[in-house]
Every structure is written in structure tokens, then in C-alpha cells.
Amino acid sequence: GTYAQLSTGTWLGILKSFNTNAYNEEVVKRLQALLLKQAELQAPRGAPKPKLSQGALDALSQQARADPVFLDALGSTTALGMWHNLERTPLTDESLVQDLPRDSQARWLVQALREGYIGDVAMAARESALEVAANAAADTLGKLREAVDSAAFGAKNGVLAVGPGSSMARVQEASVKAAGAVEALQAARDRFAEAGGRADGSADRGAWQAKLQELSLAHASAPAVAAELRRLSQSIADG
């Protein structure tokens, strides 16, 4: 509320007077919180709220630290006065600026956020949504495999029931959920690609392979673990 923003403004003013670095870091923290809110506002209705990865937040924070004019504006009384609205309204919404004078600090700040941050936030949010969808698909497919294994074992032993509670009923339930999750994953991939992202993971491939190599070296003396890691390595080669 208003009192909270006044208190924040007083605290930021004290920091700015006595410790510029501490002031900048406090403003960066507020920016991170705002960008997380904006990422959530990017989510389609009914979809899980996306999260920005720490890497994305770090990159955006470094960008802010390199722009003292922007940081100063972000910690100003003008920014504090409109902060609640910034947290609740997508930065692309014209209502944020429609009543603001063209040469006002408030309009400049919204434009700076739009031009310098919202594109990266939107892309990071879509990437997060893609990761959530991929994890959900992997989970449901894993449960489908478990259900199929159970039904196959039963069938080999003459258990061929199809009624409620049977292994085949579990296969049916798991297959419906898996199909829905795979469809949702494809939709997330399409949205990510439409926004200009590379849904093949090429941007992260180097880091992914480096981590896999690190794990392979660490567990080379454990044959069972090493075999699973080789299988994981083959998955990206096949892709």
C-alpha cells in the first residue's frame, strides 16, 4: 500500500545518500521481483505460472546495473508511486501510459522497461512454460510406461481383466493423461517458436552437454550409472 511504498522510499533515500552500491542492489532486487510478476502476467489463462530462471534474472540484473540512469529512475518516488500498478498490469498494456504526459519520468520508465526488459521476460517466461510442459509430459509418459509394464506382466500370467481397478484400466487412464501432456508440450513448443525461440534447445546445448560430461566423469566407476548417462547422451544425439 501507500505506507509501504513511503517506507520503501525513505529506506532507498537513506541508502542512496550513504551507500550507492547498496542502493543499486536494493533497486535491482525490486526489479527482479517486478520482472517475476511480469512473467506471471505473460502466462495464458489457466496455464501454470511461469518462472524466470536464475540465469535469466542474473542477465537482466546485470543489464540494469550497467544503466545508472535507469536504476535511479527505478528507485525514484515516481516509480514507487506507480509500483503497485506495474506489478498488476502487463507492461504492454497501453493503460500504463495513456494518461501520462509524454515528457514525464513515469512514461519514460515504462518505455525503458518495455524496450529493455519485456522482450527478454516474455521469452524467458515461454521457455519456463516449455520446461514445465516437458517435465509434465515426461512424468505422465513415465507413469504410462509403468502401467503398461504392469499390464504386460499380468497378461503374461493370464490376468486379462479390463474392469475398474484393473491394470488395463490404469493403462487407459495413464494413456489419456500422457496424450494430453504431450499435446500441451507441443503447444508450448509452438508458442516458444512463434516468439522467436529455438525449441530445439540449441541455446542451452553446450551447457547441457558440459554438465552431462561432468556427471559421466564423476560416475565412470559405477557401470550402472554410467550406462544410464550414456543413454541420456544418446537421446540428444538422436534428437
mmCIF file with all atom_site columns, N, CA and C in Angstrom, residues 157-218:
data_model
loop_
_atom_site.group_PDB
_atom_site.id
_atom_site.type_symbol
_atom_site.label_atom_id
_atom_site.label_alt_id
_atom_site.label_comp_id
_atom_site.label_asym_id
_atom_site.label_entity_id
_atom_site.label_seq_id
_atom_site.pdbx_PDB_ins_code
_atom_site.Cartn_x
_atom_site.Cartn_y
_atom_site.Cartn_z
_atom_site.occupancy
_atom_site.B_iso_or_equiv
_atom_site.pdbx_formal_charge
_atom_site.auth_seq_id
_atom_site.auth_comp_id
_atom_site.auth_asym_id
_atom_site.auth_atom_id
_atom_site.pdbx_PDB_model_num
ATOM 1   N N  . ASN A 1 157 ? 0.777   -63.586 -17.399 1.00 0.00 ? 157 ASN A N  1
ATOM 2   C CA . ASN A 1 157 ? 0.372   -64.539 -16.365 1.00 0.00 ? 157 ASN A CA 1
ATOM 3   C C  . ASN A 1 157 ? -1.133  -64.791 -16.371 1.00 0.00 ? 157 ASN A C  1
ATOM 4   N N  . GLY A 1 158 ? -1.767  -64.471 -17.488 1.00 0.00 ? 158 GLY A N  1
ATOM 5   C CA . GLY A 1 158 ? -3.172  -64.796 -17.660 1.00 0.00 ? 158 GLY A CA 1
ATOM 6   C C  . GLY A 1 158 ? -4.152  -63.837 -17.025 1.00 0.00 ? 158 GLY A C  1
ATOM 7   N N  . VAL A 1 159 ? -3.682  -62.676 -16.567 1.00 0.00 ? 159 VAL A N  1
ATOM 8   C CA . VAL A 1 159 ? -4.578  -61.681 -15.967 1.00 0.00 ? 159 VAL A CA 1
ATOM 9   C C  . VAL A 1 159 ? -4.969  -60.687 -17.051 1.00 0.00 ? 159 VAL A C  1
ATOM 10  N N  . LEU A 1 160 ? -6.201  -60.816 -17.553 1.00 0.00 ? 160 LEU A N  1
ATOM 11  C CA . LEU A 1 160 ? -6.642  -60.011 -18.691 1.00 0.00 ? 160 LEU A CA 1
ATOM 12  C C  . LEU A 1 160 ? -7.891  -59.200 -18.378 1.00 0.00 ? 160 LEU A C  1
ATOM 13  N N  . ALA A 1 161 ? -8.076  -58.855 -17.125 1.00 0.00 ? 161 ALA A N  1
ATOM 14  C CA . ALA A 1 161 ? -9.246  -58.071 -16.728 1.00 0.00 ? 161 ALA A CA 1
ATOM 15  C C  . ALA A 1 161 ? -9.160  -56.666 -17.310 1.00 0.00 ? 161 ALA A C  1
ATOM 16  N N  . VAL A 1 162 ? -10.331 -56.085 -17.599 1.00 0.00 ? 162 VAL A N  1
ATOM 17  C CA . VAL A 1 162 ? -10.372 -54.732 -18.157 1.00 0.00 ? 162 VAL A CA 1
ATOM 18  C C  . VAL A 1 162 ? -11.291 -53.809 -17.352 1.00 0.00 ? 162 VAL A C  1
ATOM 19  N N  . GLY A 1 163 ? -11.842 -54.291 -16.274 1.00 0.00 ? 163 GLY A N  1
ATOM 20  C CA . GLY A 1 163 ? -12.782 -53.500 -15.488 1.00 0.00 ? 163 GLY A CA 1
ATOM 21  C C  . GLY A 1 163 ? -12.099 -52.475 -14.604 1.00 0.00 ? 163 GLY A C  1
ATOM 22  N N  . PRO A 1 164 ? -12.908 -51.722 -13.835 1.00 0.00 ? 164 PRO A N  1
ATOM 23  C CA . PRO A 1 164 ? -12.361 -50.705 -12.928 1.00 0.00 ? 164 PRO A CA 1
ATOM 24  C C  . PRO A 1 164 ? -11.335 -51.309 -11.969 1.00 0.00 ? 164 PRO A C  1
ATOM 25  N N  . GLY A 1 165 ? -10.225 -50.598 -11.793 1.00 0.00 ? 165 GLY A N  1
ATOM 26  C CA . GLY A 1 165 ? -9.182  -51.062 -10.893 1.00 0.00 ? 165 GLY A CA 1
ATOM 27  C C  . GLY A 1 165 ? -8.207  -52.036 -11.513 1.00 0.00 ? 165 GLY A C  1
ATOM 28  N N  . SER A 1 166 ? -8.490  -52.489 -12.726 1.00 0.00 ? 166 SER A N  1
ATOM 29  C CA . SER A 1 166 ? -7.597  -53.444 -13.383 1.00 0.00 ? 166 SER A CA 1
ATOM 30  C C  . SER A 1 166 ? -6.369  -52.731 -13.939 1.00 0.00 ? 166 SER A C  1
ATOM 31  N N  . SER A 1 167 ? -5.368  -53.531 -14.292 1.00 0.00 ? 167 SER A N  1
ATOM 32  C CA . SER A 1 167 ? -4.157  -52.943 -14.865 1.00 0.00 ? 167 SER A CA 1
ATOM 33  C C  . SER A 1 167 ? -4.454  -52.276 -16.204 1.00 0.00 ? 167 SER A C  1
ATOM 34  N N  . MET A 1 168 ? -5.406  -52.837 -16.967 1.00 0.00 ? 168 MET A N  1
ATOM 35  C CA . MET A 1 168 ? -5.757  -52.216 -18.241 1.00 0.00 ? 168 MET A CA 1
ATOM 36  C C  . MET A 1 168 ? -6.478  -50.884 -18.025 1.00 0.00 ? 168 MET A C  1
ATOM 37  N N  . ALA A 1 169 ? -7.260  -50.787 -16.961 1.00 0.00 ? 169 ALA A N  1
ATOM 38  C CA . ALA A 1 169 ? -7.916  -49.518 -16.643 1.00 0.00 ? 169 ALA A CA 1
ATOM 39  C C  . ALA A 1 169 ? -6.871  -48.459 -16.298 1.00 0.00 ? 169 ALA A C  1
ATOM 40  N N  . ARG A 1 170 ? -5.808  -48.881 -15.615 1.00 0.00 ? 170 ARG A N  1
ATOM 41  C CA . ARG A 1 170 ? -4.734  -47.936 -15.293 1.00 0.00 ? 170 ARG A CA 1
ATOM 42  C C  . ARG A 1 170 ? -3.994  -47.505 -16.560 1.00 0.00 ? 170 ARG A C  1
ATOM 43  N N  . VAL A 1 171 ? -3.853  -48.437 -17.506 1.00 0.00 ? 171 VAL A N  1
ATOM 44  C CA . VAL A 1 171 ? -3.237  -48.077 -18.789 1.00 0.00 ? 171 VAL A CA 1
ATOM 45  C C  . VAL A 1 171 ? -4.092  -47.034 -19.503 1.00 0.00 ? 171 VAL A C  1
ATOM 46  N N  . GLN A 1 172 ? -5.403  -47.240 -19.479 1.00 0.00 ? 172 GLN A N  1
ATOM 47  C CA . GLN A 1 172 ? -6.305  -46.295 -20.137 1.00 0.00 ? 172 GLN A CA 1
ATOM 48  C C  . GLN A 1 172 ? -6.187  -44.906 -19.517 1.00 0.00 ? 172 GLN A C  1
ATOM 49  N N  . GLU A 1 173 ? -6.205  -44.844 -18.197 1.00 0.00 ? 173 GLU A N  1
ATOM 50  C CA . GLU A 1 173 ? -6.109  -43.555 -17.507 1.00 0.00 ? 173 GLU A CA 1
ATOM 51  C C  . GLU A 1 173 ? -4.770  -42.875 -17.789 1.00 0.00 ? 173 GLU A C  1
ATOM 52  N N  . ALA A 1 174 ? -3.697  -43.664 -17.720 1.00 0.00 ? 174 ALA A N  1
ATOM 53  C CA . ALA A 1 174 ? -2.364  -43.096 -17.934 1.00 0.00 ? 174 ALA A CA 1
ATOM 54  C C  . ALA A 1 174 ? -2.180  -42.642 -19.379 1.00 0.00 ? 174 ALA A C  1
ATOM 55  N N  . SER A 1 175 ? -2.764  -43.372 -20.322 1.00 0.00 ? 175 SER A N  1
ATOM 56  C CA . SER A 1 175 ? -2.601  -43.002 -21.728 1.00 0.00 ? 175 SER A CA 1
ATOM 57  C C  . SER A 1 175 ? -3.320  -41.699 -22.049 1.00 0.00 ? 175 SER A C  1
ATOM 58  N N  . VAL A 1 176 ? -4.486  -41.495 -21.439 1.00 0.00 ? 176 VAL A N  1
ATOM 59  C CA . VAL A 1 176 ? -5.219  -40.240 -21.654 1.00 0.00 ? 176 VAL A CA 1
ATOM 60  C C  . VAL A 1 176 ? -4.416  -39.059 -21.112 1.00 0.00 ? 176 VAL A C  1
ATOM 61  N N  . LYS A 1 177 ? -3.872  -39.216 -19.907 1.00 0.00 ? 177 LYS A N  1
ATOM 62  C CA . LYS A 1 177 ? -3.088  -38.132 -19.306 1.00 0.00 ? 177 LYS A CA 1
ATOM 63  C C  . LYS A 1 177 ? -1.816  -37.862 -20.106 1.00 0.00 ? 177 LYS A C  1
ATOM 64  N N  . ALA A 1 178 ? -1.168  -38.925 -20.559 1.00 0.00 ? 178 ALA A N  1
ATOM 65  C CA . ALA A 1 178 ? 0.066   -38.753 -21.324 1.00 0.00 ? 178 ALA A CA 1
ATOM 66  C C  . ALA A 1 178 ? -0.208  -38.055 -22.652 1.00 0.00 ? 178 ALA A C  1
ATOM 67  N N  . ALA A 1 179 ? -1.291  -38.446 -23.310 1.00 0.00 ? 179 ALA A N  1
ATOM 68  C CA . ALA A 1 179 ? -1.631  -37.814 -24.587 1.00 0.00 ? 179 ALA A CA 1
ATOM 69  C C  . ALA A 1 179 ? -1.896  -36.324 -24.402 1.00 0.00 ? 179 ALA A C  1
ATOM 70  N N  . GLY A 1 180 ? -2.601  -35.973 -23.328 1.00 0.00 ? 180 GLY A N  1
ATOM 71  C CA . GLY A 1 180 ? -2.878  -34.564 -23.054 1.00 0.00 ? 180 GLY A CA 1
ATOM 72  C C  . GLY A 1 180 ? -1.612  -33.783 -22.761 1.00 0.00 ? 180 GLY A C  1
ATOM 73  N N  . ALA A 1 181 ? -0.699  -34.400 -22.008 1.00 0.00 ? 181 ALA A N  1
ATOM 74  C CA . ALA A 1 181 ? 0.551   -33.722 -21.658 1.00 0.00 ? 181 ALA A CA 1
ATOM 75  C C  . ALA A 1 181 ? 1.436   -33.527 -22.882 1.00 0.00 ? 181 ALA A C  1
ATOM 76  N N  . VAL A 1 182 ? 1.469   -34.521 -23.758 1.00 0.00 ? 182 VAL A N  1
ATOM 77  C CA . VAL A 1 182 ? 2.269   -34.400 -24.981 1.00 0.00 ? 182 VAL A CA 1
ATOM 78  C C  . VAL A 1 182 ? 1.690   -33.313 -25.888 1.00 0.00 ? 182 VAL A C  1
ATOM 79  N N  . GLU A 1 183 ? 0.369   -33.249 -25.948 1.00 0.00 ? 183 GLU A N  1
ATOM 80  C CA . GLU A 1 183 ? -0.278  -32.203 -26.745 1.00 0.00 ? 183 GLU A CA 1
ATOM 81  C C  . GLU A 1 183 ? 0.042   -30.820 -26.178 1.00 0.00 ? 183 GLU A C  1
ATOM 82  N N  . ALA A 1 184 ? 0.015   -30.704 -24.843 1.00 0.00 ? 184 ALA A N  1
ATOM 83  C CA . ALA A 1 184 ? 0.342   -29.430 -24.201 1.00 0.00 ? 184 ALA A CA 1
ATOM 84  C C  . ALA A 1 184 ? 1.799   -29.054 -24.445 1.00 0.00 ? 184 ALA A C  1
ATOM 85  N N  . LEU A 1 185 ? 2.673   -30.046 -24.460 1.00 0.00 ? 185 LEU A N  1
ATOM 86  C CA . LEU A 1 185 ? 4.086   -29.790 -24.737 1.00 0.00 ? 185 LEU A CA 1
ATOM 87  C C  . LEU A 1 185 ? 4.271   -29.257 -26.151 1.00 0.00 ? 185 LEU A C  1
ATOM 88  N N  . GLN A 1 186 ? 3.578   -29.851 -27.099 1.00 0.00 ? 186 GLN A N  1
ATOM 89  C CA . GLN A 1 186 ? 3.694   -29.381 -28.479 1.00 0.00 ? 186 GLN A CA 1
ATOM 90  C C  . GLN A 1 186 ? 3.183   -27.951 -28.612 1.00 0.00 ? 186 GLN A C  1
ATOM 91  N N  . ALA A 1 187 ? 2.092   -27.644 -27.903 1.00 0.00 ? 187 ALA A N  1
ATOM 92  C CA . ALA A 1 187 ? 1.556   -26.281 -27.939 1.00 0.00 ? 187 ALA A CA 1
ATOM 93  C C  . ALA A 1 187 ? 2.562   -25.293 -27.348 1.00 0.00 ? 187 ALA A C  1
ATOM 94  N N  . ALA A 1 188 ? 3.235   -25.697 -26.264 1.00 0.00 ? 188 ALA A N  1
ATOM 95  C CA . ALA A 1 188 ? 4.246   -24.833 -25.647 1.00 0.00 ? 188 ALA A CA 1
ATOM 96  C C  . ALA A 1 188 ? 5.430   -24.643 -26.588 1.00 0.00 ? 188 ALA A C  1
ATOM 97  N N  . ARG A 1 189 ? 5.821   -25.700 -27.283 1.00 0.00 ? 189 ARG A N  1
ATOM 98  C CA . ARG A 1 189 ? 6.907   -25.593 -28.263 1.00 0.00 ? 189 ARG A CA 1
ATOM 99  C C  . ARG A 1 189 ? 6.531   -24.633 -29.388 1.00 0.00 ? 189 ARG A C  1
ATOM 100 N N  . ASP A 1 190 ? 5.289   -24.730 -29.834 1.00 0.00 ? 190 ASP A N  1
ATOM 101 C CA . ASP A 1 190 ? 4.830   -23.855 -30.917 1.00 0.00 ? 190 ASP A CA 1
ATOM 102 C C  . ASP A 1 190 ? 4.837   -22.388 -30.480 1.00 0.00 ? 190 ASP A C  1
ATOM 103 N N  . ARG A 1 191 ? 4.346   -22.127 -29.244 1.00 0.00 ? 191 ARG A N  1
ATOM 104 C CA . ARG A 1 191 ? 4.326   -20.740 -28.753 1.00 0.00 ? 191 ARG A CA 1
ATOM 105 C C  . ARG A 1 191 ? 5.742   -20.199 -28.618 1.00 0.00 ? 191 ARG A C  1
ATOM 106 N N  . PHE A 1 192 ? 6.640   -21.035 -28.160 1.00 0.00 ? 192 PHE A N  1
ATOM 107 C CA . PHE A 1 192 ? 8.032   -20.622 -27.985 1.00 0.00 ? 192 PHE A CA 1
ATOM 108 C C  . PHE A 1 192 ? 8.667   -20.307 -29.337 1.00 0.00 ? 192 PHE A C  1
ATOM 109 N N  . ALA A 1 193 ? 8.408   -21.168 -30.326 1.00 0.00 ? 193 ALA A N  1
ATOM 110 C CA . ALA A 1 193 ? 8.971   -20.959 -31.661 1.00 0.00 ? 193 ALA A CA 1
ATOM 111 C C  . ALA A 1 193 ? 8.375   -19.726 -32.330 1.00 0.00 ? 193 ALA A C  1
ATOM 112 N N  . GLU A 1 194 ? 7.072   -19.509 -32.144 1.00 0.00 ? 194 GLU A N  1
ATOM 113 C CA . GLU A 1 194 ? 6.416   -18.343 -32.740 1.00 0.00 ? 194 GLU A CA 1
ATOM 114 C C  . GLU A 1 194 ? 6.984   -17.038 -32.202 1.00 0.00 ? 194 GLU A C  1
ATOM 115 N N  . ALA A 1 195 ? 7.464   -17.084 -30.951 1.00 0.00 ? 195 ALA A N  1
ATOM 116 C CA . ALA A 1 195 ? 8.031   -15.884 -30.330 1.00 0.00 ? 195 ALA A CA 1
ATOM 117 C C  . ALA A 1 195 ? 9.498   -15.681 -30.699 1.00 0.00 ? 195 ALA A C  1
ATOM 118 N N  . GLY A 1 196 ? 10.028  -16.578 -31.536 1.00 0.00 ? 196 GLY A N  1
ATOM 119 C CA . GLY A 1 196 ? 11.414  -16.424 -31.965 1.00 0.00 ? 196 GLY A CA 1
ATOM 120 C C  . GLY A 1 196 ? 12.395  -17.291 -31.218 1.00 0.00 ? 196 GLY A C  1
ATOM 121 N N  . GLY A 1 197 ? 11.904  -18.162 -30.330 1.00 0.00 ? 197 GLY A N  1
ATOM 122 C CA . GLY A 1 197 ? 12.792  -19.044 -29.585 1.00 0.00 ? 197 GLY A CA 1
ATOM 123 C C  . GLY A 1 197 ? 13.160  -20.264 -30.400 1.00 0.00 ? 197 GLY A C  1
ATOM 124 N N  . ARG A 1 198 ? 14.237  -20.900 -30.013 1.00 0.00 ? 198 ARG A N  1
ATOM 125 C CA . ARG A 1 198 ? 14.667  -22.138 -30.661 1.00 0.00 ? 198 ARG A CA 1
ATOM 126 C C  . ARG A 1 198 ? 14.213  -23.299 -29.796 1.00 0.00 ? 198 ARG A C  1
ATOM 127 N N  . ALA A 1 199 ? 13.135  -23.966 -30.224 1.00 0.00 ? 199 ALA A N  1
ATOM 128 C CA . ALA A 1 199 ? 12.567  -25.051 -29.431 1.00 0.00 ? 199 ALA A CA 1
ATOM 129 C C  . ALA A 1 199 ? 13.397  -26.323 -29.489 1.00 0.00 ? 199 ALA A C  1
ATOM 130 N N  . ASP A 1 200 ? 14.516  -26.293 -30.227 1.00 0.00 ? 200 ASP A N  1
ATOM 131 C CA . ASP A 1 200 ? 15.388  -27.466 -30.260 1.00 0.00 ? 200 ASP A CA 1
ATOM 132 C C  . ASP A 1 200 ? 16.430  -27.426 -29.151 1.00 0.00 ? 200 ASP A C  1
ATOM 133 N N  . GLY A 1 201 ? 16.374  -26.382 -28.307 1.00 0.00 ? 201 GLY A N  1
ATOM 134 C CA . GLY A 1 201 ? 17.296  -26.302 -27.179 1.00 0.00 ? 201 GLY A CA 1
ATOM 135 C C  . GLY A 1 201 ? 18.714  -25.936 -27.564 1.00 0.00 ? 201 GLY A C  1
ATOM 136 N N  . SER A 1 202 ? 18.918  -25.417 -28.771 1.00 0.00 ? 202 SER A N  1
ATOM 137 C CA . SER A 1 202 ? 20.279  -25.155 -29.240 1.00 0.00 ? 202 SER A CA 1
ATOM 138 C C  . SER A 1 202 ? 21.012  -24.152 -28.362 1.00 0.00 ? 202 SER A C  1
ATOM 139 N N  . ALA A 1 203 ? 20.275  -23.199 -27.788 1.00 0.00 ? 203 ALA A N  1
ATOM 140 C CA . ALA A 1 203 ? 20.931  -22.180 -26.966 1.00 0.00 ? 203 ALA A CA 1
ATOM 141 C C  . ALA A 1 203 ? 21.542  -22.778 -25.706 1.00 0.00 ? 203 ALA A C  1
ATOM 142 N N  . ASP A 1 204 ? 20.954  -23.867 -25.207 1.00 0.00 ? 204 ASP A N  1
ATOM 143 C CA . ASP A 1 204 ? 21.420  -24.467 -23.956 1.00 0.00 ? 204 ASP A CA 1
ATOM 144 C C  . ASP A 1 204 ? 22.224  -25.747 -24.179 1.00 0.00 ? 204 ASP A C  1
ATOM 145 N N  . ARG A 1 205 ? 22.403  -26.137 -25.433 1.00 0.00 ? 205 ARG A N  1
ATOM 146 C CA . ARG A 1 205 ? 23.006  -27.438 -25.722 1.00 0.00 ? 205 ARG A CA 1
ATOM 147 C C  . ARG A 1 205 ? 24.414  -27.560 -25.140 1.00 0.00 ? 205 ARG A C  1
ATOM 148 N N  . GLY A 1 206 ? 25.219  -26.511 -25.282 1.00 0.00 ? 206 GLY A N  1
ATOM 149 C CA . GLY A 1 206 ? 26.590  -26.577 -24.789 1.00 0.00 ? 206 GLY A CA 1
ATOM 150 C C  . GLY A 1 206 ? 26.659  -26.807 -23.291 1.00 0.00 ? 206 GLY A C  1
ATOM 151 N N  . ALA A 1 207 ? 25.856  -26.043 -22.532 1.00 0.00 ? 207 ALA A N  1
ATOM 152 C CA . ALA A 1 207 ? 25.850  -26.194 -21.074 1.00 0.00 ? 207 ALA A CA 1
ATOM 153 C C  . ALA A 1 207 ? 25.318  -27.567 -20.676 1.00 0.00 ? 207 ALA A C  1
ATOM 154 N N  . TRP A 1 208 ? 24.304  -28.040 -21.404 1.00 0.00 ? 208 TRP A N  1
ATOM 155 C CA . TRP A 1 208 ? 23.706  -29.351 -21.114 1.00 0.00 ? 208 TRP A CA 1
ATOM 156 C C  . TRP A 1 208 ? 24.739  -30.455 -21.319 1.00 0.00 ? 208 TRP A C  1
ATOM 157 N N  . GLN A 1 209 ? 25.450  -30.392 -22.438 1.00 0.00 ? 209 GLN A N  1
ATOM 158 C CA . GLN A 1 209 ? 26.440  -31.420 -22.732 1.00 0.00 ? 209 GLN A CA 1
ATOM 159 C C  . GLN A 1 209 ? 27.619  -31.355 -21.764 1.00 0.00 ? 209 GLN A C  1
ATOM 160 N N  . ALA A 1 210 ? 27.989  -30.132 -21.352 1.00 0.00 ? 210 ALA A N  1
ATOM 161 C CA . ALA A 1 210 ? 29.083  -29.989 -20.394 1.00 0.00 ? 210 ALA A CA 1
ATOM 162 C C  . ALA A 1 210 ? 28.707  -30.611 -19.050 1.00 0.00 ? 210 ALA A C  1
ATOM 163 N N  . LYS A 1 211 ? 27.472  -30.384 -18.617 1.00 0.00 ? 211 LYS A N  1
ATOM 164 C CA . LYS A 1 211 ? 27.021  -30.971 -17.357 1.00 0.00 ? 211 LYS A CA 1
ATOM 165 C C  . LYS A 1 211 ? 26.973  -32.492 -17.452 1.00 0.00 ? 211 LYS A C  1
ATOM 166 N N  . LEU A 1 212 ? 26.515  -33.009 -18.586 1.00 0.00 ? 212 LEU A N  1
ATOM 167 C CA . LEU A 1 212 ? 26.467  -34.455 -18.768 1.00 0.00 ? 212 LEU A CA 1
ATOM 168 C C  . LEU A 1 212 ? 27.877  -35.048 -18.748 1.00 0.00 ? 212 LEU A C  1
ATOM 169 N N  . GLN A 1 213 ? 28.818  -34.363 -19.383 1.00 0.00 ? 213 GLN A N  1
ATOM 170 C CA . GLN A 1 213 ? 30.205  -34.823 -19.376 1.00 0.00 ? 213 GLN A CA 1
ATOM 171 C C  . GLN A 1 213 ? 30.761  -34.836 -17.956 1.00 0.00 ? 213 GLN A C  1
ATOM 172 N N  . GLU A 1 214 ? 30.429  -33.811 -17.198 1.00 0.00 ? 214 GLU A N  1
ATOM 173 C CA . GLU A 1 214 ? 30.869  -33.737 -15.800 1.00 0.00 ? 214 GLU A CA 1
ATOM 174 C C  . GLU A 1 214 ? 30.329  -34.919 -14.997 1.00 0.00 ? 214 GLU A C  1
ATOM 175 N N  . LEU A 1 215 ? 29.049  -35.225 -15.188 1.00 0.00 ? 215 LEU A N  1
ATOM 176 C CA . LEU A 1 215 ? 28.438  -36.348 -14.477 1.00 0.00 ? 215 LEU A CA 1
ATOM 177 C C  . LEU A 1 215 ? 29.042  -37.679 -14.922 1.00 0.00 ? 215 LEU A C  1
ATOM 178 N N  . SER A 1 216 ? 29.306  -37.803 -16.212 1.00 0.00 ? 216 SER A N  1
ATOM 179 C CA . SER A 1 216 ? 29.877  -39.045 -16.737 1.00 0.00 ? 216 SER A CA 1
ATOM 180 C C  . SER A 1 216 ? 31.255  -39.311 -16.142 1.00 0.00 ? 216 SER A C  1
ATOM 181 N N  . LEU A 1 217 ? 32.059  -38.269 -16.026 1.00 0.00 ? 217 LEU A N  1
ATOM 182 C CA . LEU A 1 217 ? 33.387  -38.424 -15.432 1.00 0.00 ? 217 LEU A CA 1
ATOM 183 C C  . LEU A 1 217 ? 33.287  -38.754 -13.945 1.00 0.00 ? 217 LEU A C  1
ATOM 184 N N  . ALA A 1 218 ? 32.334  -38.115 -13.272 1.00 0.00 ? 218 ALA A N  1
ATOM 185 C CA . ALA A 1 218 ? 32.194  -38.327 -11.831 1.00 0.00 ? 218 ALA A CA 1
ATOM 186 C C  . ALA A 1 218 ? 31.744  -39.749 -11.502 1.00 0.00 ? 218 ALA A C  1
#
